[in-house]
Short mmCIF file of C-alpha atoms in Angstrom, two decimals:
data_model
loop_
_atom_site.label_atom_id
_atom_site.label_comp_id
_atom_site.label_asym_id
_atom_site.label_seq_id
_atom_site.Cartn_x
_atom_site.Cartn_y
_atom_site.Cartn_z
CA MET A 743 182.29 90.40 -50.24
CA ILE A 744 180.07 90.43 -53.23
CA LEU A 745 179.91 93.38 -55.60
CA ILE A 746 176.47 94.33 -57.19
CA THR A 747 176.00 96.68 -60.08
CA ASN A 748 173.56 97.23 -62.72
CA ASP A 749 172.78 99.50 -65.80
CA ASP A 750 169.53 100.91 -64.34
CA GLY A 751 170.95 102.76 -61.60
CA TYR A 752 171.30 102.12 -57.91
CA GLN A 753 167.75 103.12 -56.97
CA ALA A 754 166.09 100.56 -59.56
CA LYS A 755 163.79 98.00 -57.82
CA GLY A 756 165.69 95.24 -59.49
CA ILE A 757 169.17 95.91 -58.09
CA GLY A 758 167.31 96.01 -54.62
CA VAL A 759 166.29 92.26 -55.14
CA ALA A 760 169.76 91.48 -56.24
CA VAL A 761 171.04 92.80 -52.89
CA GLU A 762 168.43 90.76 -50.76
CA LEU A 763 169.48 87.70 -52.66
CA ALA A 764 173.11 88.35 -52.30
CA ARG A 765 173.26 89.28 -48.53
CA GLN A 766 172.07 85.59 -47.82
CA PHE A 767 175.69 84.71 -48.81
CA ASP A 768 177.98 87.48 -47.77
CA HIS A 769 178.64 91.10 -47.33
CA VAL A 770 177.36 93.11 -50.17
CA VAL A 771 178.87 96.35 -51.74
CA VAL A 772 177.00 98.17 -54.41
CA VAL A 773 178.91 100.46 -56.78
CA ALA A 774 176.17 101.12 -59.49
CA PRO A 775 175.51 104.10 -61.72
CA ASP A 776 173.62 107.31 -60.46
CA GLY A 777 170.95 106.92 -63.09
CA ALA A 778 169.94 104.89 -66.08
CA ARG A 779 172.84 103.50 -68.27
CA SER A 780 170.87 101.00 -70.51
CA GLY A 781 172.57 100.08 -73.93
CA GLN A 782 176.08 101.04 -72.65
CA SER A 783 177.69 97.88 -73.51
CA SER A 784 181.36 97.80 -72.15
CA ALA A 785 181.42 101.58 -72.76
CA LEU A 786 184.12 103.47 -70.78
CA SER A 787 184.30 107.09 -69.58
CA VAL A 788 187.41 108.11 -71.51
CA ASN A 789 187.03 111.84 -72.00
CA MET A 790 185.73 112.89 -68.71
CA PRO A 791 186.50 111.78 -65.08
CA ILE A 792 183.89 110.13 -62.85
CA VAL A 793 182.94 110.81 -59.27
CA TYR A 794 181.01 108.51 -56.64
CA GLN A 795 178.92 109.21 -53.55
CA THR A 796 178.23 107.10 -50.48
CA ILE A 797 174.73 106.48 -50.46
CA ARG A 798 174.70 104.00 -47.37
CA LYS A 799 177.14 102.15 -45.34
CA ASP A 800 175.57 99.59 -43.00
CA ALA A 801 177.05 96.36 -41.26
CA ASP A 802 176.20 94.22 -44.10
CA VAL A 803 175.36 96.48 -47.06
CA GLU A 804 177.36 99.57 -48.52
CA ILE A 805 175.77 101.49 -51.29
CA TYR A 806 177.94 103.82 -53.79
CA ALA A 807 176.46 105.56 -56.64
CA CYS A 808 178.92 106.64 -59.63
CA SER A 809 178.58 109.02 -62.35
CA GLY A 810 180.15 106.58 -64.84
CA THR A 811 179.09 103.63 -66.85
CA PRO A 812 178.43 100.01 -65.64
CA VAL A 813 182.08 99.05 -66.75
CA ASP A 814 183.46 102.21 -64.91
CA CYS A 815 181.42 101.07 -61.76
CA VAL A 816 183.10 97.91 -61.82
CA LYS A 817 186.54 98.94 -62.35
CA LEU A 818 186.25 101.85 -59.72
CA ALA A 819 185.14 99.00 -57.29
CA PHE A 820 188.19 96.88 -58.07
CA SER A 821 190.49 99.98 -58.12
CA GLY A 822 190.93 100.23 -54.47
CA MET A 823 189.95 103.93 -54.56
CA ILE A 824 186.80 103.41 -52.54
CA PRO A 825 187.92 102.89 -48.81
CA GLY A 826 187.34 99.42 -47.44
CA VAL A 827 186.10 98.08 -50.93
CA GLU A 828 188.38 94.99 -51.71
CA ARG A 829 188.34 92.40 -54.36
CA PRO A 830 185.02 90.61 -54.23
CA LYS A 831 184.46 86.92 -54.34
CA MET A 832 181.44 87.30 -57.07
CA VAL A 833 180.24 90.05 -59.13
CA ILE A 834 176.36 90.34 -59.94
CA SER A 835 174.95 92.73 -62.47
CA GLY A 836 171.32 93.35 -62.35
CA ILE A 837 168.74 92.26 -61.86
CA ASN A 838 167.95 94.28 -65.15
CA HIS A 839 164.54 95.53 -65.98
CA GLY A 840 164.44 94.06 -69.40
CA SER A 841 165.88 91.17 -71.59
CA ASN A 842 169.45 90.72 -72.41
CA SER A 843 168.98 87.34 -74.28
CA SER A 844 170.20 86.61 -78.05
CA ILE A 845 172.30 89.39 -79.59
CA ASN A 846 171.41 91.88 -76.86
CA VAL A 847 174.23 90.59 -74.76
CA ILE A 848 176.36 92.69 -77.10
CA TYR A 849 174.62 96.22 -76.31
CA SER A 850 173.85 95.36 -72.77
CA GLY A 851 175.22 97.58 -69.95
CA THR A 852 174.24 94.75 -67.47
CA MET A 853 176.38 92.26 -69.41
CA GLY A 854 179.35 94.75 -69.89
CA ALA A 855 179.61 94.79 -66.20
CA ALA A 856 179.27 91.06 -65.78
CA ILE A 857 182.07 90.77 -68.47
CA GLU A 858 184.22 93.18 -66.64
CA GLY A 859 184.14 91.29 -63.33
CA CYS A 860 184.94 88.16 -65.40
CA LEU A 861 188.02 89.95 -67.06
CA TYR A 862 189.30 90.51 -63.31
CA GLY A 863 189.09 86.80 -62.96
CA VAL A 864 186.06 86.79 -60.56
CA PRO A 865 182.96 84.72 -61.08
CA SER A 866 180.40 87.04 -62.41
CA VAL A 867 176.70 86.89 -63.24
CA GLY A 868 174.34 89.14 -65.20
CA LEU A 869 170.57 88.59 -64.18
CA SER A 870 167.86 90.05 -66.28
CA ILE A 871 163.88 89.69 -66.43
CA CYS A 872 161.90 90.20 -69.71
CA ASN A 873 160.04 93.03 -68.18
CA HIS A 874 160.96 96.71 -68.55
CA ASP A 875 158.43 98.04 -66.14
CA LEU A 876 159.99 99.94 -63.20
CA ASP A 877 157.80 98.28 -60.79
CA ALA A 878 158.33 94.90 -62.27
CA ASP A 879 157.47 91.88 -60.13
CA PHE A 880 160.49 89.59 -59.29
CA SER A 881 158.78 87.03 -56.98
CA HIS A 882 158.82 84.31 -59.58
CA VAL A 883 162.71 84.53 -60.24
CA LEU A 884 163.80 84.52 -56.66
CA GLU A 885 164.08 80.93 -56.24
CA PRO A 886 165.95 80.11 -59.63
CA PHE A 887 168.30 83.17 -59.39
CA ARG A 888 169.14 82.12 -55.74
CA LYS A 889 170.03 78.46 -56.97
CA ILE A 890 172.14 80.02 -59.79
CA LEU A 891 174.08 82.36 -57.35
CA ALA A 892 174.51 79.87 -54.85
CA ASP A 893 176.16 77.58 -57.34
CA VAL A 894 178.47 80.43 -58.69
CA TYR A 895 179.31 81.57 -55.15
CA GLN A 896 180.26 77.91 -53.94
CA ASN A 897 181.75 76.55 -57.30
CA GLY A 898 182.82 79.47 -59.47
CA LEU A 899 182.88 79.60 -63.28
CA PRO A 900 185.53 78.50 -65.79
CA MET A 901 188.20 81.39 -66.24
CA GLY A 902 187.11 83.80 -68.82
CA VAL A 903 183.57 82.81 -68.71
CA CYS A 904 180.62 84.73 -66.92
CA LEU A 905 176.78 84.00 -67.06
CA ASN A 906 174.14 85.72 -69.13
CA VAL A 907 170.91 84.79 -67.11
CA ASN A 908 167.47 85.74 -68.43
CA ALA A 909 163.95 85.16 -66.81
CA PRO A 910 160.47 85.20 -68.41
CA LYS A 911 158.39 88.31 -67.55
CA SER A 912 155.96 86.39 -65.12
CA GLY A 913 154.45 83.04 -64.50
CA GLU A 914 155.63 79.80 -63.01
CA ILE A 915 159.20 79.07 -63.86
CA LYS A 916 159.55 75.43 -65.08
CA GLY A 917 163.24 75.07 -64.91
CA ILE A 918 166.71 76.30 -65.46
CA SER A 919 167.89 75.79 -69.06
CA LEU A 920 171.66 76.03 -70.09
CA CYS A 921 171.50 77.30 -73.63
CA ARG A 922 173.30 79.24 -76.32
CA GLN A 923 172.77 82.67 -77.42
CA ALA A 924 170.09 82.83 -80.07
CA ARG A 925 170.61 84.45 -83.53
CA GLY A 926 168.41 87.56 -83.54
CA GLN A 927 168.02 90.58 -85.45
CA TRP A 928 166.63 94.15 -85.07
CA SER A 929 164.79 96.01 -87.48
CA GLU A 930 162.96 99.34 -87.97
CA GLU A 931 165.44 100.78 -85.52
CA PHE A 932 164.99 104.38 -85.82
CA MET A 933 161.88 106.78 -85.55
CA ALA A 934 162.57 110.12 -87.33
CA SER A 935 161.09 112.90 -85.36
CA PRO A 936 160.88 116.67 -86.33
CA THR A 937 162.90 119.26 -84.33
CA PRO A 938 162.11 123.06 -84.12
CA ARG A 939 165.57 123.36 -85.80
CA GLY A 940 164.22 122.41 -89.27
CA TYR A 941 165.89 118.98 -89.26
CA ASP A 942 164.87 115.55 -87.98
CA CYS A 943 166.29 113.73 -85.16
CA TYR A 944 166.32 110.00 -84.91
CA TRP A 945 165.05 108.06 -81.89
CA LEU A 946 166.31 104.45 -81.42
CA THR A 947 163.56 102.04 -81.32
CA GLY A 948 163.24 98.88 -83.32
CA LYS A 949 161.63 95.48 -83.41
CA PHE A 950 163.62 92.30 -82.25
CA SER A 951 163.10 89.13 -84.10
CA ASN A 952 164.41 85.66 -83.17
CA VAL A 953 165.61 84.47 -86.66
CA GLU A 954 165.94 80.92 -85.31
CA THR A 955 163.12 78.65 -86.13
CA GLY A 956 163.00 74.94 -85.00
CA THR A 957 166.07 75.14 -82.67
CA THR A 958 165.41 74.29 -79.22
CA ASP A 959 168.90 74.81 -77.46
CA THR A 960 168.78 78.77 -77.49
CA ASP A 961 167.91 81.38 -74.79
CA GLU A 962 164.99 82.53 -76.80
CA TYR A 963 163.50 79.26 -76.86
CA ALA A 964 164.04 78.72 -73.11
CA LEU A 965 162.29 82.09 -72.19
CA GLN A 966 159.37 81.04 -74.51
CA ASN A 967 159.08 77.94 -72.66
CA SER A 968 158.88 79.35 -69.14
CA CYS A 969 162.45 78.63 -68.23
CA VAL A 970 165.08 80.76 -66.92
CA ALA A 971 167.83 80.97 -69.69
CA VAL A 972 171.63 80.67 -68.62
CA CYS A 973 173.85 81.35 -71.45
CA PRO A 974 177.71 81.05 -70.65
CA VAL A 975 179.45 84.09 -72.05
CA HIS A 976 183.07 84.04 -73.15
CA THR A 977 185.48 87.10 -72.92
CA ASP A 978 187.63 85.57 -75.75
CA MET A 979 185.88 86.64 -78.81
CA THR A 980 187.99 84.65 -81.34
CA HIS A 981 186.52 82.54 -83.89
CA TYR A 982 189.10 79.91 -84.24
CA PRO A 983 187.90 78.09 -87.25
CA THR A 984 188.14 81.30 -89.16
CA ILE A 985 191.76 81.48 -88.35
CA GLU A 986 192.52 78.54 -90.55
CA LEU A 987 190.12 79.47 -93.17
CA LEU A 988 191.93 82.84 -93.79
CA ALA A 989 195.47 81.41 -93.21
CA LYS A 990 194.60 79.54 -96.52
CA ARG A 991 193.25 82.42 -98.32
CA TYR A 992 196.31 84.70 -97.42
CA ASP A 993 198.69 82.16 -98.60
CA MET B 732 179.05 100.74 -101.76
CA ILE B 733 181.32 100.48 -98.78
CA LEU B 734 180.34 101.91 -95.40
CA ILE B 735 183.13 103.37 -93.40
CA THR B 736 182.79 104.49 -89.69
CA ASN B 737 185.21 104.87 -86.70
CA ASP B 738 185.24 106.07 -83.26
CA ASP B 739 187.72 108.78 -83.60
CA GLY B 740 185.45 111.13 -85.54
CA TYR B 741 184.91 111.80 -89.26
CA GLN B 742 187.85 114.37 -89.31
CA ALA B 743 190.48 112.06 -87.90
CA LYS B 744 193.22 111.34 -90.14
CA GLY B 745 192.91 107.46 -89.96
CA ILE B 746 189.36 107.47 -91.45
CA GLY B 747 190.79 109.52 -94.35
CA VAL B 748 193.29 106.66 -95.03
CA ALA B 749 190.50 104.17 -95.00
CA VAL B 750 188.56 106.20 -97.38
CA GLU B 751 191.45 106.34 -99.84
CA LEU B 752 191.87 102.56 -99.54
CA ALA B 753 188.31 101.70 -99.91
CA ARG B 754 187.61 104.03 -102.87
CA GLN B 755 189.89 101.76 -104.87
CA PHE B 756 187.27 99.08 -104.49
CA ASP B 757 183.81 100.86 -104.77
CA HIS B 758 181.76 103.89 -103.93
CA VAL B 759 182.20 105.01 -100.50
CA VAL B 760 179.66 106.30 -97.76
CA VAL B 761 181.35 107.59 -94.37
CA VAL B 762 178.87 107.67 -91.58
CA ALA B 763 181.02 108.52 -88.43
CA PRO B 764 180.77 110.34 -85.17
CA ASP B 765 181.01 114.06 -85.19
CA GLY B 766 183.90 113.71 -82.54
CA ALA B 767 185.70 111.56 -80.44
CA ARG B 768 183.86 108.30 -79.18
CA SER B 769 186.68 106.11 -77.82
CA GLY B 770 185.95 103.40 -75.42
CA GLN B 771 182.48 103.45 -76.41
CA SER B 772 182.12 99.59 -77.15
CA SER B 773 178.90 98.74 -78.56
CA ALA B 774 176.99 101.44 -76.71
CA LEU B 775 173.65 102.81 -78.17
CA SER B 776 171.99 106.29 -77.52
CA VAL B 777 169.00 105.02 -75.72
CA ASN B 778 167.92 108.15 -73.97
CA MET B 779 168.44 110.83 -76.31
CA PRO B 780 167.97 111.20 -80.11
CA ILE B 781 170.65 111.43 -82.49
CA VAL B 782 171.18 113.80 -85.55
CA TYR B 783 173.33 113.81 -88.62
CA GLN B 784 174.69 116.33 -91.01
CA THR B 785 175.81 115.99 -94.65
CA ILE B 786 179.57 117.09 -94.60
CA ARG B 787 180.28 116.11 -98.20
CA LYS B 788 178.58 114.30 -101.24
CA ASP B 789 180.84 113.75 -104.25
CA ALA B 790 180.50 111.33 -107.02
CA ASP B 791 182.48 108.58 -105.38
CA VAL B 792 182.61 109.71 -101.60
CA GLU B 793 179.62 110.83 -99.39
CA ILE B 794 180.43 111.83 -95.63
CA TYR B 795 177.93 112.21 -92.94
CA ALA B 796 178.70 113.16 -89.43
CA CYS B 797 176.54 111.82 -86.53
CA SER B 798 176.12 112.95 -83.01
CA GLY B 799 175.81 109.20 -81.59
CA THR B 800 178.07 106.44 -80.97
CA PRO B 801 180.00 104.10 -83.58
CA VAL B 802 177.16 101.72 -83.33
CA ASP B 803 174.55 104.27 -83.73
CA CYS B 804 176.43 105.38 -86.94
CA VAL B 805 176.04 101.80 -88.48
CA LYS B 806 172.48 101.53 -87.50
CA LEU B 807 171.68 104.68 -89.00
CA ALA B 808 173.34 103.94 -92.19
CA PHE B 809 171.53 100.69 -92.47
CA SER B 810 168.02 102.16 -91.31
CA GLY B 811 167.26 103.92 -94.71
CA MET B 812 166.97 107.10 -93.09
CA ILE B 813 169.85 108.76 -94.95
CA PRO B 814 168.57 109.24 -98.58
CA GLY B 815 170.54 107.49 -100.95
CA VAL B 816 172.55 105.39 -98.38
CA GLU B 817 171.89 101.56 -98.94
CA ARG B 818 173.00 98.32 -97.67
CA PRO B 819 176.63 98.33 -98.06
CA LYS B 820 178.66 95.44 -99.56
CA MET B 821 181.29 95.88 -96.85
CA VAL B 822 181.70 97.78 -93.55
CA ILE B 823 185.21 99.24 -92.70
CA SER B 824 185.73 100.75 -89.08
CA GLY B 825 188.91 102.79 -88.45
CA ILE B 826 191.63 103.28 -89.16
CA ASN B 827 191.62 103.66 -85.36
CA HIS B 828 194.49 105.92 -83.81
CA GLY B 829 195.41 103.14 -81.07
CA SER B 830 195.51 99.47 -80.47
CA ASN B 831 192.36 97.26 -80.24
CA SER B 832 194.36 94.23 -79.73
CA SER B 833 193.70 91.60 -76.80
CA ILE B 834 190.89 92.45 -74.38
CA ASN B 835 190.59 95.82 -75.73
CA VAL B 836 188.31 94.50 -78.41
CA ILE B 837 185.68 94.54 -75.76
CA TYR B 838 185.84 98.25 -75.03
CA SER B 839 186.58 99.51 -78.60
CA GLY B 840 184.24 101.83 -80.42
CA THR B 841 185.93 100.75 -83.61
CA MET B 842 185.24 97.19 -82.94
CA GLY B 843 181.73 97.82 -81.80
CA ALA B 844 180.93 99.21 -85.17
CA ALA B 845 182.56 96.43 -87.04
CA ILE B 846 180.62 93.94 -85.05
CA GLU B 847 177.39 95.86 -85.89
CA GLY B 848 178.12 95.74 -89.57
CA CYS B 849 178.67 91.81 -89.02
CA LEU B 850 175.29 91.54 -87.07
CA TYR B 851 173.75 92.88 -90.15
CA GLY B 852 175.34 89.99 -92.17
CA VAL B 853 177.68 92.20 -94.02
CA PRO B 854 181.39 91.38 -94.13
CA SER B 855 183.09 93.89 -91.67
CA VAL B 856 186.69 94.62 -90.69
CA GLY B 857 187.82 96.88 -87.95
CA LEU B 858 191.45 98.50 -88.60
CA SER B 859 193.62 99.97 -85.89
CA ILE B 860 197.12 100.98 -85.60
CA CYS B 861 199.31 101.04 -82.35
CA ASN B 862 199.73 104.69 -82.31
CA HIS B 863 197.46 107.23 -80.54
CA ASP B 864 199.02 110.40 -82.35
CA LEU B 865 196.57 112.41 -84.19
CA ASP B 866 199.03 112.89 -86.95
CA ALA B 867 200.01 109.19 -86.96
CA ASP B 868 201.86 107.94 -89.98
CA PHE B 869 199.95 105.08 -91.78
CA SER B 870 202.29 104.58 -94.75
CA HIS B 871 203.60 101.15 -93.54
CA VAL B 872 200.27 99.67 -93.23
CA LEU B 873 198.66 100.87 -96.55
CA GLU B 874 199.93 97.70 -98.39
CA PRO B 875 198.75 94.95 -95.79
CA PHE B 876 195.52 96.73 -95.04
CA ARG B 877 194.68 96.85 -98.93
CA LYS B 878 195.52 93.33 -99.02
CA ILE B 879 193.15 92.33 -96.31
CA LEU B 880 190.32 94.76 -97.55
CA ALA B 881 190.63 93.15 -100.94
CA ASP B 882 190.24 89.83 -99.73
CA VAL B 883 187.11 90.43 -97.64
CA TYR B 884 185.63 92.56 -100.37
CA GLN B 885 185.90 89.70 -102.92
CA ASN B 886 185.55 86.71 -100.65
CA GLY B 887 183.51 87.84 -97.86
CA LEU B 888 183.65 86.29 -94.12
CA PRO B 889 181.95 83.42 -92.62
CA MET B 890 178.35 84.49 -91.26
CA GLY B 891 178.69 86.02 -87.62
CA VAL B 892 182.54 86.71 -87.86
CA CYS B 893 184.28 89.95 -88.48
CA LEU B 894 188.03 91.09 -88.39
CA ASN B 895 189.71 92.80 -85.66
CA VAL B 896 193.11 94.05 -87.57
CA ASN B 897 195.85 95.76 -85.48
CA ALA B 898 199.01 96.95 -87.10
CA PRO B 899 202.51 97.95 -85.22
CA LYS B 900 203.25 101.59 -84.59
CA SER B 901 205.89 101.88 -87.25
CA GLY B 902 208.51 100.15 -89.20
CA GLU B 903 208.82 97.50 -91.80
CA ILE B 904 205.70 94.96 -91.74
CA LYS B 905 207.06 91.49 -91.82
CA GLY B 906 203.85 89.77 -92.68
CA ILE B 907 200.17 89.27 -91.84
CA SER B 908 199.43 87.01 -88.95
CA LEU B 909 196.15 85.07 -88.31
CA CYS B 910 195.81 85.10 -84.52
CA ARG B 911 193.63 84.61 -81.45
CA GLN B 912 193.01 87.51 -78.97
CA ALA B 913 195.73 87.61 -76.17
CA ARG B 914 194.74 87.37 -72.64
CA GLY B 915 195.55 90.60 -71.32
CA GLN B 916 194.83 92.88 -68.00
CA TRP B 917 194.61 96.54 -67.21
CA SER B 918 195.96 97.75 -63.88
CA GLU B 919 196.28 101.00 -62.10
CA GLU B 920 193.06 102.12 -63.83
CA PHE B 921 192.19 105.29 -62.22
CA MET B 922 194.14 108.50 -61.28
CA ALA B 923 192.36 110.43 -58.33
CA SER B 924 192.35 114.22 -58.94
CA PRO B 925 191.09 116.88 -56.61
CA THR B 926 188.24 119.05 -57.55
CA PRO B 927 187.22 122.58 -56.36
CA ARG B 928 184.10 120.85 -54.66
CA GLY B 929 185.94 119.21 -51.98
CA TYR B 930 185.92 115.64 -53.41
CA ASP B 931 188.19 113.83 -55.58
CA CYS B 932 187.21 112.93 -59.24
CA TYR B 933 188.70 109.96 -60.94
CA TRP B 934 190.28 109.78 -64.49
CA LEU B 935 190.48 106.49 -66.29
CA THR B 936 194.28 105.52 -67.03
CA GLY B 937 195.94 102.34 -66.51
CA LYS B 938 198.68 100.02 -67.60
CA PHE B 939 197.89 97.08 -70.09
CA SER B 940 199.75 93.83 -69.75
CA ASN B 941 199.91 90.96 -71.94
CA VAL B 942 199.68 88.15 -69.20
CA GLU B 943 200.72 85.60 -71.86
CA THR B 944 204.32 84.65 -71.90
CA GLY B 945 205.79 81.99 -74.38
CA THR B 946 202.61 81.85 -76.57
CA THR B 947 203.17 82.70 -80.25
CA ASP B 948 199.78 82.51 -81.66
CA THR B 949 198.17 85.71 -80.05
CA ASP B 950 197.54 89.16 -81.63
CA GLU B 951 200.06 90.83 -79.04
CA TYR B 952 202.77 88.54 -80.25
CA ALA B 953 202.15 89.24 -83.85
CA LEU B 954 202.34 92.90 -83.13
CA GLN B 955 205.45 92.43 -81.12
CA ASN B 956 207.18 90.83 -84.02
CA SER B 957 206.32 93.52 -86.56
CA CYS B 958 203.35 91.74 -88.24
CA VAL B 959 199.86 92.87 -88.84
CA ALA B 960 197.55 90.86 -86.51
CA VAL B 961 194.21 89.77 -87.86
CA CYS B 962 191.92 88.12 -85.19
CA PRO B 963 188.60 86.68 -86.38
CA VAL B 964 185.89 87.92 -83.86
CA HIS B 965 182.50 86.21 -83.41
CA THR B 966 179.36 87.75 -82.47
CA ASP B 967 178.20 84.53 -80.67
CA MET B 968 179.73 84.98 -77.39
CA THR B 969 178.53 81.55 -76.01
CA HIS B 970 181.25 79.47 -74.29
CA TYR B 971 179.67 76.00 -75.44
CA PRO B 972 182.00 73.77 -73.01
CA THR B 973 180.46 75.61 -69.94
CA ILE B 974 176.98 74.59 -71.06
CA GLU B 975 177.65 71.00 -70.55
CA LEU B 976 179.83 71.74 -67.31
CA LEU B 977 176.94 73.63 -65.68
CA ALA B 978 174.09 71.25 -66.85
CA LYS B 979 175.89 68.58 -64.83
CA ARG B 980 176.23 70.93 -61.79
CA TYR B 981 172.43 71.83 -61.90
CA ASP B 982 171.31 68.30 -62.23
#
């Protein structure tokens, strides 16, 4: 069984493409949000319960829509609470409509779900393309994404590591590039907007910049050069060199 | 200026303790959620605008309550949208009522906010104690937390690294321990509960287990041994060894 989720909701075009790719390998179970959950990171529904609905139950594909976050969906799928849904052999999150490269991995609900699969010890992959369009064209990523998924399905991933896979918006894919997370930065992040109550409200917006120039080993560089960027993501966030640095300072 | 936020809301006892610690060093600006936002990780308010209210504006402490997530609060503070609130010299998130050790760093709104401060290039510290009680006693952590904050305020932190600081629930603190994130696991994560609509809903719950036995260099070990656990957390989530591993597999 392959578990598929996303942060755009079970009706999004991208998750349908992921289902078509995954059913070439195994039985597919979709447990995905019942609507848009972008920017949800690894958020949990702590203060309210979640519910789910069975959308479809065919011989090779089952689809459940969940009221929670992407991570809630993964937790629910692993919980044994949905009859017949067992521990998957692989978790796929996406295909997300929009990039999750660079520091966006930190905010991404797509990647939150992939990280969650990884925490359960199951090989997990987040898939995204640099196109927010609801009707985005995915034809150029079918072959590279299929290749990446086939490799993970057959060979697994190191414990505690999942993949953040991002593809260019369109055009011919020149290759699959293994890379690190680029250092990036958001600026001009809020737009003030008047309300009828007399105070302003603030909409999240912003401009993303890749602050690295001259480096060629990042996900941003790969995307700019028509490659699919594969960045291995670690669930151990410890920065080991700083342990030693601070041990000296605290002495 | 020191920016303080949390995920328990601006009225929580723990953030008040953080304010008292921080005002020994500098002018304090609190931009914190207007209520509980536990388990919000690095979630953003993407689909609705946020608002804020001025709660207090004294000579040395300003407090603003924000309708968004912990990360929204940090972004708002850095945005220049709140008159007079400028780029801080340090970001403190907490003191959280409840542990954020081990893999809980991934779900923690407290740590989401600390990571956000770090992404802006400002030394950032998340502070938590292993006590969910709204009226938790913080007296045993005042001295070790003051020491850690003083060091970060004076000496900074490496770029891209923030601190996840967790303290035992109570009792004498034997020392400050520099450590790595323990491997942990949640199980039995949902409680099914009937609804009047005829279907069940599911409340997040669960049991946390430290899956490491025999290791002495983890945050869980430090906490079990009456030490304050300081784990350096990296915003670069890349797992570098896997880049080489997969490059060979994709050849």
